[in-house]
Amino acid sequence: MSKKAPWKDQAEGRFFTRLEVAQTLSGSLALPLHVVTGRKDGPTLGITATIHGDETVPPIMLRRLFEELDLSQLAGRLCAIPVCNPLAMSAFGRQTPEQHGKTDLHEVFPGSAKGNLTQMMAAVIASNLIDHVDVLIDYHCGGAGGRLQERIDFHRGAADDIKARSLELGRKF
């Protein structure tokens, strides 16, 4: 069973916290979590971004989204981690620098609290965000070594109605 969501008891409004991952020689490694709760009840949308450190557009888009969001018109909740891999972002690379083993955050979910830093970040993201949302958008933008493409991925074993709703949401996004 997963832990309680950090925003579980939050009323209408804006909420920010830092999700602690680990203490390193250079200080605390934490991930930013932004939450906006609307006036009306509704589903919870989660957004992850900057899984790869060279994908710098998503945090800018999310900042703008959070600034312009009208809480009186929002039904439900929007939760986002705009920078999922701050170590890769600070190195402007696709993977977490200076580690052994799997260092591409995109490939290590659900992660491990006892793994390397990449696996630890994945575990924090999974237990504090992914496990608690109704819908998840993992936002990528190509990056320095990537390619720009319009693509929607979903679990191969998903029911047909889930696939159809995922495609509809992706097109609207």
CSV table of C-alpha atoms in Angstrom, one decimal:
chain,number,residue,atom,x,y,z
A,1,MET,CA,0.0,0.0,0.0
A,2,SER,CA,1.4,3.4,-0.9
A,3,LYS,CA,1.8,6.3,1.5
A,4,LYS,CA,-0.7,9.1,1.9
A,5,ALA,CA,-0.5,11.8,-0.8
A,6,PRO,CA,1.2,15.0,0.4
A,7,TRP,CA,-1.8,17.0,-0.8
A,8,LYS,CA,-4.5,14.7,0.5
A,9,ASP,CA,-6.0,17.1,3.1
A,10,GLN,CA,-5.4,20.3,1.0
A,11,ALA,CA,-8.4,22.5,0.5
A,12,GLU,CA,-9.0,24.8,-2.5
A,13,GLY,CA,-5.8,26.7,-3.3
A,14,ARG,CA,-2.2,26.3,-4.2
A,15,PHE,CA,0.3,24.1,-2.4
A,16,PHE,CA,4.1,23.6,-2.8
A,17,THR,CA,6.5,21.3,-1.1
A,18,ARG,CA,9.9,19.7,-1.7
A,19,LEU,CA,9.9,15.9,-1.8
A,20,GLU,CA,13.1,14.7,-0.1
A,21,VAL,CA,15.1,12.1,-2.0
A,22,ALA,CA,18.5,11.9,-0.3
A,23,GLN,CA,21.3,13.7,1.4
A,24,THR,CA,24.3,14.0,-0.8
A,25,LEU,CA,27.8,15.5,-0.2
A,26,SER,CA,26.6,18.7,-1.9
A,27,GLY,CA,23.4,18.9,0.2
A,28,SER,CA,19.8,17.8,0.0
A,29,LEU,CA,18.4,16.3,-3.2
A,30,ALA,CA,14.7,17.1,-3.4
A,31,LEU,CA,12.0,17.3,-6.1
A,32,PRO,CA,9.5,20.2,-6.3
A,33,LEU,CA,5.8,19.3,-6.1
A,34,HIS,CA,3.2,21.9,-7.1
A,35,VAL,CA,-0.5,21.3,-6.4
A,36,VAL,CA,-3.5,23.3,-7.3
A,37,THR,CA,-6.9,22.3,-6.0
A,38,GLY,CA,-10.0,23.7,-7.6
A,39,ARG,CA,-13.2,24.9,-6.0
A,40,LYS,CA,-15.2,21.8,-7.2
A,41,ASP,CA,-14.5,18.1,-6.7
A,42,GLY,CA,-13.1,16.2,-9.7
A,43,PRO,CA,-10.3,14.0,-10.8
A,44,THR,CA,-6.6,14.4,-10.0
A,45,LEU,CA,-4.3,15.0,-13.0
A,46,GLY,CA,-0.6,14.4,-12.5
A,47,ILE,CA,2.2,15.8,-14.7
A,48,THR,CA,5.8,14.8,-14.6
A,49,ALA,CA,8.4,16.7,-16.6
A,50,THR,CA,12.1,17.0,-17.2
A,51,ILE,CA,12.6,13.2,-16.7
A,52,HIS,CA,15.6,13.9,-19.0
A,53,GLY,CA,17.7,17.0,-18.0
A,54,ASP,CA,18.0,18.4,-21.5
A,55,GLU,CA,14.2,18.8,-21.9
A,56,THR,CA,13.9,22.4,-20.7
A,57,VAL,CA,10.6,23.5,-22.2
A,58,PRO,CA,8.2,21.6,-19.8
A,59,PRO,CA,9.1,23.5,-16.6
A,60,ILE,CA,8.5,26.8,-18.4
A,61,MET,CA,5.1,25.6,-19.7
A,62,LEU,CA,4.1,24.3,-16.3
A,63,ARG,CA,5.1,27.6,-14.6
A,64,ARG,CA,2.9,29.4,-17.0
A,65,LEU,CA,0.0,26.9,-16.6
A,66,PHE,CA,0.1,27.3,-12.8
A,67,GLU,CA,0.3,31.1,-13.0
A,68,GLU,CA,-2.7,31.3,-15.4
A,69,LEU,CA,-4.9,28.6,-13.9
A,70,ASP,CA,-8.2,29.9,-12.5
A,71,LEU,CA,-9.1,28.0,-9.4
A,72,SER,CA,-12.7,29.0,-9.6
A,73,GLN,CA,-13.0,27.2,-12.9
A,74,LEU,CA,-11.0,24.1,-11.9
A,75,ALA,CA,-12.8,20.9,-10.9
A,76,GLY,CA,-10.4,18.5,-9.2
A,77,ARG,CA,-6.7,18.9,-8.7
A,78,LEU,CA,-3.5,19.4,-10.8
A,79,CYS,CA,-0.3,18.0,-9.3
A,80,ALA,CA,3.1,18.4,-11.1
A,81,ILE,CA,6.7,17.8,-10.6
A,82,PRO,CA,8.2,20.1,-13.2
A,83,VAL,CA,11.8,18.9,-12.7
A,84,CYS,CA,11.9,15.2,-12.0
A,85,ASN,CA,15.7,14.8,-12.5
A,86,PRO,CA,17.4,18.0,-11.2
A,87,LEU,CA,20.8,16.3,-11.4
A,88,ALA,CA,20.5,15.6,-15.1
A,89,MET,CA,19.1,19.1,-15.6
A,90,SER,CA,22.0,20.7,-13.9
A,91,ALA,CA,24.3,18.8,-16.2
A,92,PHE,CA,22.0,19.4,-19.3
A,93,GLY,CA,22.1,15.7,-20.0
A,94,ARG,CA,19.5,13.0,-20.6
A,95,GLN,CA,20.7,10.8,-17.7
A,96,THR,CA,21.8,11.3,-14.1
A,97,PRO,CA,25.5,12.0,-14.2
A,98,GLU,CA,28.3,10.1,-12.3
A,99,GLN,CA,26.5,6.9,-11.5
A,100,HIS,CA,26.7,3.2,-12.3
A,101,GLY,CA,23.8,1.1,-13.5
A,102,LYS,CA,20.6,2.4,-14.9
A,103,THR,CA,20.7,6.2,-15.0
A,104,ASP,CA,17.9,7.1,-17.4
A,105,LEU,CA,15.0,8.0,-15.0
A,106,HIS,CA,12.5,7.1,-17.7
A,107,GLU,CA,13.6,3.4,-17.5
A,108,VAL,CA,13.7,2.8,-13.8
A,109,PHE,CA,10.1,3.2,-12.5
A,110,PRO,CA,8.8,2.3,-10.0
A,111,GLY,CA,12.3,2.8,-8.6
A,112,SER,CA,13.8,1.7,-5.3
A,113,ALA,CA,14.3,3.6,-2.1
A,114,LYS,CA,17.6,1.6,-1.7
A,115,GLY,CA,18.9,2.0,-5.2
A,116,ASN,CA,21.1,4.5,-6.9
A,117,LEU,CA,20.0,8.2,-7.0
A,118,THR,CA,18.1,7.7,-10.2
A,119,GLN,CA,16.1,4.8,-8.7
A,120,MET,CA,15.5,6.8,-5.5
A,121,MET,CA,14.1,9.7,-7.5
A,122,ALA,CA,11.8,7.3,-9.3
A,123,ALA,CA,10.6,5.8,-6.0
A,124,VAL,CA,9.8,9.3,-4.6
A,125,ILE,CA,7.9,10.3,-7.8
A,126,ALA,CA,5.9,7.0,-7.8
A,127,SER,CA,5.0,7.1,-4.1
A,128,ASN,CA,4.2,10.8,-3.9
A,129,LEU,CA,2.6,11.5,-7.2
A,130,ILE,CA,2.0,8.6,-9.6
A,131,ASP,CA,0.3,6.3,-7.1
A,132,HIS,CA,-2.3,9.0,-6.2
A,133,VAL,CA,-3.5,10.5,-9.5
A,134,ASP,CA,-6.3,9.5,-11.8
A,135,VAL,CA,-4.5,10.4,-15.0
A,136,LEU,CA,-0.7,11.0,-15.6
A,137,ILE,CA,0.9,13.0,-18.3
A,138,ASP,CA,4.7,12.5,-18.6
A,139,TYR,CA,5.7,15.5,-20.6
A,140,HIS,CA,8.8,15.3,-22.9
A,141,CYS,CA,10.0,17.7,-25.5
A,142,GLY,CA,12.9,16.2,-27.5
A,143,GLY,CA,15.9,17.6,-25.7
A,144,ALA,CA,19.3,18.1,-27.1
A,145,GLY,CA,19.7,14.5,-28.3
A,146,GLY,CA,16.0,13.7,-28.8
A,147,ARG,CA,13.7,14.2,-31.7
A,148,LEU,CA,10.4,16.2,-31.8
A,149,GLN,CA,7.4,14.0,-32.4
A,150,GLU,CA,3.8,13.9,-31.4
A,151,ARG,CA,3.3,10.7,-29.6
A,152,ILE,CA,1.0,9.2,-27.0
A,153,ASP,CA,2.0,6.1,-25.0
A,154,PHE,CA,-0.1,4.0,-22.8
A,155,HIS,CA,0.1,0.6,-21.2
A,156,ARG,CA,-0.2,-2.2,-23.8
A,157,GLY,CA,-2.6,-4.2,-21.5
A,158,ALA,CA,-4.9,-1.2,-21.0
A,159,ALA,CA,-8.6,-1.7,-21.8
A,160,ASP,CA,-9.9,-0.3,-25.1
A,161,ASP,CA,-11.8,2.5,-23.3
A,162,ILE,CA,-8.7,3.6,-21.4
A,163,LYS,CA,-6.7,3.7,-24.7
A,164,ALA,CA,-9.4,5.8,-26.3
A,165,ARG,CA,-9.6,8.2,-23.4
A,166,SER,CA,-5.8,8.4,-23.3
A,167,LEU,CA,-5.7,9.3,-27.0
A,168,GLU,CA,-8.4,11.9,-26.5
A,169,LEU,CA,-6.6,13.5,-23.5
A,170,GLY,CA,-3.3,13.5,-25.3
A,171,ARG,CA,-4.8,15.3,-28.3
A,172,LYS,CA,-6.4,17.9,-26.1
A,173,PHE,CA,-3.2,18.4,-24.2
